[in-house]
Phi, psi and omega in degrees: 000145198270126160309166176310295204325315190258032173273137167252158209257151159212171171255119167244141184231117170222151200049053188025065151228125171287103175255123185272145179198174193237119155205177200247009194283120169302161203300303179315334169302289180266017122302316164291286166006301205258344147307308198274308161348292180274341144318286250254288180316307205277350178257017100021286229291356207276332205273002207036068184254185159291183204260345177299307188273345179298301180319274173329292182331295202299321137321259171357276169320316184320274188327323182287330185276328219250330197285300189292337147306317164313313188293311157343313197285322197266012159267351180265339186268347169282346167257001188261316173334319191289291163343285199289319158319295193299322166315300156316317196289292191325295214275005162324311182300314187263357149300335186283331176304301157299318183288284196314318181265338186300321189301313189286313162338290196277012178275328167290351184266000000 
């Protein structure tokens, strides 16, 4: 995690609300954030609700977006174990294959 120190300050205005805030994200980076944010808020607009619950809504999707990425992560991470099992098992297989043949090798000298 990036110390506080090389965080900068900037003003963003999201779902038009102007906000300042400190972060260490490059600007492109934190455009896109405050793009989809407000994409994501302006399709809202259709059910005419006030910006509190447009806001619970926006919450809502975010967080449903941030769980299934978690889950996403720890099936990438079982499967990469899973992977990395099997890799041992081969090459185990294929060391045994050599100490098996080097042994049979010097059994002709």
């Amino acid at each position: 995690m990036a110390e506080l120190n090389s965080h900068r300050s900037v003003s963003v205005t999201v779902a038009g609300e102007r906000l300042q805030i400190r972060t260490d994200l490059p600007d492109g980076d934190l455009k896109d954030i405050v793009d989809h944010i407000d994409e994501r808020y302006a399709s809202y607009d259709r059910y005419n609700l006030e910006a509190g619950k447009k806001f619970a809504l926006l919450a809502l999707e975010l967080s449903q977006q941030i769980v299934e990425l978690k889950r996403m992560v720890h099936l990438l991470k079982v499967e990469r174990d899973e992977l990395n099992s099997g890799v041992k098992e081969v090459t185990a297989l294929l060391d045994e294959g050599l100490e098996h043949s080097e042994s049979r090798n010097s059994d002709w000298v």
